[in-house]
Short mmCIF file of C-alpha atoms and ligand atoms in Angstrom, two decimals:
data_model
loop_
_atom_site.label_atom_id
_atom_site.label_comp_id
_atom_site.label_asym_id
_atom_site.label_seq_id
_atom_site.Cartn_x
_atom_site.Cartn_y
_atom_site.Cartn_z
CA UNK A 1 66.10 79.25 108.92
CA UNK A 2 64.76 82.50 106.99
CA UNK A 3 64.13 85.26 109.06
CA UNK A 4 60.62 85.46 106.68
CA UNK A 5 60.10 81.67 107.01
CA UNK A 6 60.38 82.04 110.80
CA UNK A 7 57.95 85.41 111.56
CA UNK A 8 55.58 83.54 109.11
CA UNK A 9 55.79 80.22 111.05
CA UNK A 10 55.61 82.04 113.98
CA UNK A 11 52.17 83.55 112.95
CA UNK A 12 53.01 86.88 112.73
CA UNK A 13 51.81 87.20 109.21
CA UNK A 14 51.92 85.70 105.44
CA UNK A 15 55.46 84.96 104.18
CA UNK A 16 54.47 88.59 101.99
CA UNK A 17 53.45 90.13 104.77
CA UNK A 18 56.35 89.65 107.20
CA UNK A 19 58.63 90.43 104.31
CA UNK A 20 57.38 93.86 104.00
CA UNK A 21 57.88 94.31 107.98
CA UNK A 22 61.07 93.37 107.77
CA UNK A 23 61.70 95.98 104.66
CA UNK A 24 60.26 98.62 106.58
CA UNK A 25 62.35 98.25 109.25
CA UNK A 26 59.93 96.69 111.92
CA UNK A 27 62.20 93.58 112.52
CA UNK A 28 65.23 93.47 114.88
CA UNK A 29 67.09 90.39 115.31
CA UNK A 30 69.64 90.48 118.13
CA UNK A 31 68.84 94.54 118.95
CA UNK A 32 70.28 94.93 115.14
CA UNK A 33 67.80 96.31 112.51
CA UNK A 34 67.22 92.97 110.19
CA UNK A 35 69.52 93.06 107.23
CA UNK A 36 66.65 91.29 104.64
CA UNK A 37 63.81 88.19 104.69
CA UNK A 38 66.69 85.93 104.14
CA UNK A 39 68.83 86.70 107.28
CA UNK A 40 69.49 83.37 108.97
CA UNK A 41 68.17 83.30 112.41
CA UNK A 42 67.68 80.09 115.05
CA UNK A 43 65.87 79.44 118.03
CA UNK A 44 68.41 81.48 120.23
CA UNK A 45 68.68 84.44 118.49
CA UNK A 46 66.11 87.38 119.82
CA UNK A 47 64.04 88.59 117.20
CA UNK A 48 61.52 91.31 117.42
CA UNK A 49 59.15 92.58 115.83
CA UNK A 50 57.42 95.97 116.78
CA UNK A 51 59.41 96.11 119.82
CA UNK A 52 57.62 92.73 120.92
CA UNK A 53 59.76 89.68 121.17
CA UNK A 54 58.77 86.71 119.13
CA UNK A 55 59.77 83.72 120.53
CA UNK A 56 60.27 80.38 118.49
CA UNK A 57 57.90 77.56 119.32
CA UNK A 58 58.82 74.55 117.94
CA UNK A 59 55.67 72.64 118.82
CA UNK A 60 52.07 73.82 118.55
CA UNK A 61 48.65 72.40 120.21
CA UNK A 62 45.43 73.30 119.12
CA UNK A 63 42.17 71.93 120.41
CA UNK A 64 39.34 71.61 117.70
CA UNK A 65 35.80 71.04 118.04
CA UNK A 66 35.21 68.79 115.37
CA UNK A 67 32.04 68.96 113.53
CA UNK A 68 30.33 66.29 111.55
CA UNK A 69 31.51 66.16 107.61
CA UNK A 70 35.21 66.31 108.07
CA UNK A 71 37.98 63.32 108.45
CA UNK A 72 40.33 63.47 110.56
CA UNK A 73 43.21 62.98 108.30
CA UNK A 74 45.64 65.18 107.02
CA UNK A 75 44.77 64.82 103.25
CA UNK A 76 41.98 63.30 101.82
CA UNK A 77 41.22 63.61 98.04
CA UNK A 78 37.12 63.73 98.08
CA UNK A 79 36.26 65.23 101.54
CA UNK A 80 37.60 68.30 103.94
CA UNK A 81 40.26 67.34 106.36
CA UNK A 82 40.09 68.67 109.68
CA UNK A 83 43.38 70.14 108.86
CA UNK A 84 41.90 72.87 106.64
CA UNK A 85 39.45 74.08 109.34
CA UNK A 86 43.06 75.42 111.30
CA UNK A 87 43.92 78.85 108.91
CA UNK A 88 45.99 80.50 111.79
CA UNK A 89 49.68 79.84 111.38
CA UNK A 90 51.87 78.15 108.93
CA UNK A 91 53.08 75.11 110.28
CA UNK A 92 53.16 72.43 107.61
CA UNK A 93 53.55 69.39 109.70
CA UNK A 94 50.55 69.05 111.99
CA UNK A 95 47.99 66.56 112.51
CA UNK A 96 45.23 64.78 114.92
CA UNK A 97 46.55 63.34 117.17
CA UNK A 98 43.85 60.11 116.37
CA UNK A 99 40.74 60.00 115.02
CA UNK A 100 37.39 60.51 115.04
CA UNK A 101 34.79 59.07 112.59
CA UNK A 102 33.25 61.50 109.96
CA UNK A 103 30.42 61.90 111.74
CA UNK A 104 31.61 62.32 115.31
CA UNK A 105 31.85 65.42 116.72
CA UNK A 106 34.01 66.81 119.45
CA UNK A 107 37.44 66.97 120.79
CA UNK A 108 40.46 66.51 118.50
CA UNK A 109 43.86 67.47 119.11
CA UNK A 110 45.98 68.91 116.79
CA UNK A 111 49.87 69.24 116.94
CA UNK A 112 52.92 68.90 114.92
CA UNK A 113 54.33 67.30 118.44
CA UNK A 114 54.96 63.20 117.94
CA UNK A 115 56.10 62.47 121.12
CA UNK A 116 52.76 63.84 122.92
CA UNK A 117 51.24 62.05 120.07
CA UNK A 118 52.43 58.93 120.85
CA UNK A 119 52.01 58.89 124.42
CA UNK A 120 48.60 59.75 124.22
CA UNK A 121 47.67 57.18 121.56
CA UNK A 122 49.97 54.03 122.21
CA UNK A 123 48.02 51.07 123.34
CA UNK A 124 49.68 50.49 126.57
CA UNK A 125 49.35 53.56 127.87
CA UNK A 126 45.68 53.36 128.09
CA UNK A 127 43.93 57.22 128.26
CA UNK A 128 41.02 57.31 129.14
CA UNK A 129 38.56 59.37 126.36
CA UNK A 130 35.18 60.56 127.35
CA UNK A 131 32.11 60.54 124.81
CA UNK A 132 28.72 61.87 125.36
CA UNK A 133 26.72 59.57 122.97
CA UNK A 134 22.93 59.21 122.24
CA UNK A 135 21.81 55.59 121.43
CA UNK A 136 18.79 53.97 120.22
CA UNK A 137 16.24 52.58 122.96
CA UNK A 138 16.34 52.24 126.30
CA UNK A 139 19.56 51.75 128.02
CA UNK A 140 19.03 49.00 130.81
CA UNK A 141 21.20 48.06 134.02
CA UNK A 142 22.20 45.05 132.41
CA UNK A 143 23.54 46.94 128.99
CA UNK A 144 25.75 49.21 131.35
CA UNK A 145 26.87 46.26 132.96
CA UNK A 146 28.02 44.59 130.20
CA UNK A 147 29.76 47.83 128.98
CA UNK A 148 31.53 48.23 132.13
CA UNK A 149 32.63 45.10 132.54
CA UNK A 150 34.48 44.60 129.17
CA UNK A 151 32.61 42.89 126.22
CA UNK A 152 33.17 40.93 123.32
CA UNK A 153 32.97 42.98 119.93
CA UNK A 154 34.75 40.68 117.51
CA UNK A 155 38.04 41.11 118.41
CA UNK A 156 40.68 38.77 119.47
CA UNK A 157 40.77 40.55 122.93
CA UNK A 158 37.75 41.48 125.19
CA UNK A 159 37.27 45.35 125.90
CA UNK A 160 38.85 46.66 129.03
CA UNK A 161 35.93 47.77 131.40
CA UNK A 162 34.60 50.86 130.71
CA UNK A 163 32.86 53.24 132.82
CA UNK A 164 29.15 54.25 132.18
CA UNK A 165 27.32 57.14 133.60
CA UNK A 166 23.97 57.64 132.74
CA UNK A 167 22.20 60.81 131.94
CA UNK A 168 18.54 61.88 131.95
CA UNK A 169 16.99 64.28 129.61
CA UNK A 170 15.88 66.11 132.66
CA UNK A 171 19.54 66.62 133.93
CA UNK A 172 21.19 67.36 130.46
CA UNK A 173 20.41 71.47 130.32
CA UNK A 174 20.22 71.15 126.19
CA UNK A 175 17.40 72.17 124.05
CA UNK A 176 15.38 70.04 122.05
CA UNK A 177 16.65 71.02 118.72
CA UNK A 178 20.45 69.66 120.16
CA UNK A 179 21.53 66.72 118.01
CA UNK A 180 22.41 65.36 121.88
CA UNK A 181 18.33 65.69 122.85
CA UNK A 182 17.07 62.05 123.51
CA UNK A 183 13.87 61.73 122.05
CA UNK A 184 11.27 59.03 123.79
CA UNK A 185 12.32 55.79 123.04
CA UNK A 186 16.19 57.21 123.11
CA UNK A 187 19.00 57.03 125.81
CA UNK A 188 22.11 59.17 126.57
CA UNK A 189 24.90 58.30 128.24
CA UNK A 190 28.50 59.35 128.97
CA UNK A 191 30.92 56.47 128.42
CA UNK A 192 34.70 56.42 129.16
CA UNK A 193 36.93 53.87 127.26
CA UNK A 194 41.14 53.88 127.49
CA UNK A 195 41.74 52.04 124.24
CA UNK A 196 41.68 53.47 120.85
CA UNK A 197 39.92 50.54 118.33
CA UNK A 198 38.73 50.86 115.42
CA UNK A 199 34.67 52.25 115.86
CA UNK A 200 35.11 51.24 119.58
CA UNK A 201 31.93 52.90 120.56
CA UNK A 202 29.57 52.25 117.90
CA UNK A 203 30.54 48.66 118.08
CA UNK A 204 30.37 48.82 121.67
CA UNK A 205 26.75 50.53 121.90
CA UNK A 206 25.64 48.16 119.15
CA UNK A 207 26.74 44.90 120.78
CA UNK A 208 24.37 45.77 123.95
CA UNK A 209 21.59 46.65 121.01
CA UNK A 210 21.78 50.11 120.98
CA UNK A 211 23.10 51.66 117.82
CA UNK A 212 24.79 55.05 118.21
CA UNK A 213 22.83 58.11 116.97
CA UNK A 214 25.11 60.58 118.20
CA UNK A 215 28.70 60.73 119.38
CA UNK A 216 30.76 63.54 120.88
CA UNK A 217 34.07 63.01 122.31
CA UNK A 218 34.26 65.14 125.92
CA UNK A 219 37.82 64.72 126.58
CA UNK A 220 41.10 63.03 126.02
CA UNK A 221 43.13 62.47 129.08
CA UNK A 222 43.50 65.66 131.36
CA UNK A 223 41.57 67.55 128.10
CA UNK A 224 38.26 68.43 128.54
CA UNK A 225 36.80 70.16 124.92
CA UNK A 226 36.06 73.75 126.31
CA UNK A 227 32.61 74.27 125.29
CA UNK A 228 32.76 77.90 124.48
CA UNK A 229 33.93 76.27 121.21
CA UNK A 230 31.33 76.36 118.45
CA UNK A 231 31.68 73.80 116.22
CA UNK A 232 34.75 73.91 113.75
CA UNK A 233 35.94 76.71 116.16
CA UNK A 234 39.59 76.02 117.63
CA UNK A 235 42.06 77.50 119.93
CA UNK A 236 45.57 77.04 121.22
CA UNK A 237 45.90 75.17 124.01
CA UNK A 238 46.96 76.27 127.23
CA UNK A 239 50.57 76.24 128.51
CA UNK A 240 48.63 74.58 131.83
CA UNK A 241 46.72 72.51 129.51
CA UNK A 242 49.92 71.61 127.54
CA UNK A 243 51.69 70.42 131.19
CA UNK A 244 48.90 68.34 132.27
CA UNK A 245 49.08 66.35 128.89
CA UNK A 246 52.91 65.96 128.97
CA UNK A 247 52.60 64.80 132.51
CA UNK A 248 50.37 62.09 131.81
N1 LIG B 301 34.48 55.39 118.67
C1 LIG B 301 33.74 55.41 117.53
O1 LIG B 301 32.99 54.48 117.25
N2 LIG B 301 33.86 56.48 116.72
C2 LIG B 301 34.65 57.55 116.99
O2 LIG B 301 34.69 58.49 116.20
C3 LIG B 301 35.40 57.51 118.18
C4 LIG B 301 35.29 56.42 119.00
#
């Protein structure tokens, strides 16, 4: 590829920008000054720029903390995509790895990587996701049972069991103005499922009576969202965090 088209890809700057640091002489491919933006390079050769080596990475992960009013899709002609929320980087051919509804907030992956994709989404591999969700009403014994049991929601198949863990207003540390904040006649819950259908939760929390006022997804696998992200912030994954996903 372009020695431009790579530095760009490679975040190092705007195709404009990393053509002027190659003109100025900043960019050395193979200890060699660079001969021009179109110089061929690959993934073996050792470019530098500033004396730093850039490295090519083929693949890239971000973790985004989805906020409400985007789709998860990677164009959509009436609404933002969470696509235009990443602006580091280049890369043309990422995506979410899933979905979440419009108005779900939380943990979405993002990669141009459609092998981790796959494994994390196909049906029969079953990962677990985690979603903090506020519902309407009071959530009894016999609601979580039914939930982690496996329920009927229209489908040809039953749920798989789910698991259920409760949480009390007094235990969750968030303020009052949090869109998570149960009010009186409200009940919060955490609620782990490993399949990926279509509105799984809401149709979950609404077959036990409860419609969904607010969902969050927690995690995805060995990914936990790291909750130093504001909303619509993102970072790069980990390479630890990248491991534990590939394992899986
Ligand atoms: N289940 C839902 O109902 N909505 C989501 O966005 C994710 C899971």
């Amino acid at each position: 590829m372009r020695l431009d088209k790579y530095l760009a890809q490679m975040s190092m700057g705007t195709r404009s920008e990393v053509k002027k640091f190659i003109k100025s002489g900043r960019v050395f491919v193979n200890g060699a000054p660079a001969s021009g933006p179109e110089q061929k390079v690959t993934e073996e050769d050792d470019v530098e720029l500033d004396g730093e080596k850039v490295s090519y990475e083929r693949y890239v992960y971000y973790m985004l903390n989805k906020p409400q009013g985007v789709v998860s899709a990677t164009k959509d002609n009436t609404c933002r995509t969470v696509l235009s929320l990443i602006t580091d980087g280049t890369k043309k051919d990422l995506f979410p790895v899933g979905r979440l509804d419009k108005d779900t907030e939380g943990l979405l992956l993002i990669t141009n990587d459609g092998v981790l994709s796959h494994d994390l989404l196909a049906p029969g591999k079953h990962v677990w996701k985690t979603y903090f969700v506020r519902v309407q009403g009071i959530l009894e014994d016999k609601d979580i049972e039914r939930l982690e049991n496996g329920m009927d929601i229209g489908d040809d198949r039953m749920t798989l069991p789910a698991k259920v863990k409760r949480l009390d207003a007094v235990s969750l540390s968030l303020s009052a103005d949090d869109p998570g904040y149960p009010g009186d006649t409200e009940s919060c819950l955490e609620l782990s499922i490993r399949e990926g259908r279509f509105h799984q939760v809401k149709r979950m929390l609404a077959g036990v009576g409860h419609p969904v006022l607010y969902l969050k997804r927690l995690s995805m696998g060995s990914l936990r969202l790291d909750e130093a992200l504001k909303q619509g912030e993102y970072r790069r994954l980990t390479p630890e965090e990248i491991a534990a996903l590939q394992k899986k």
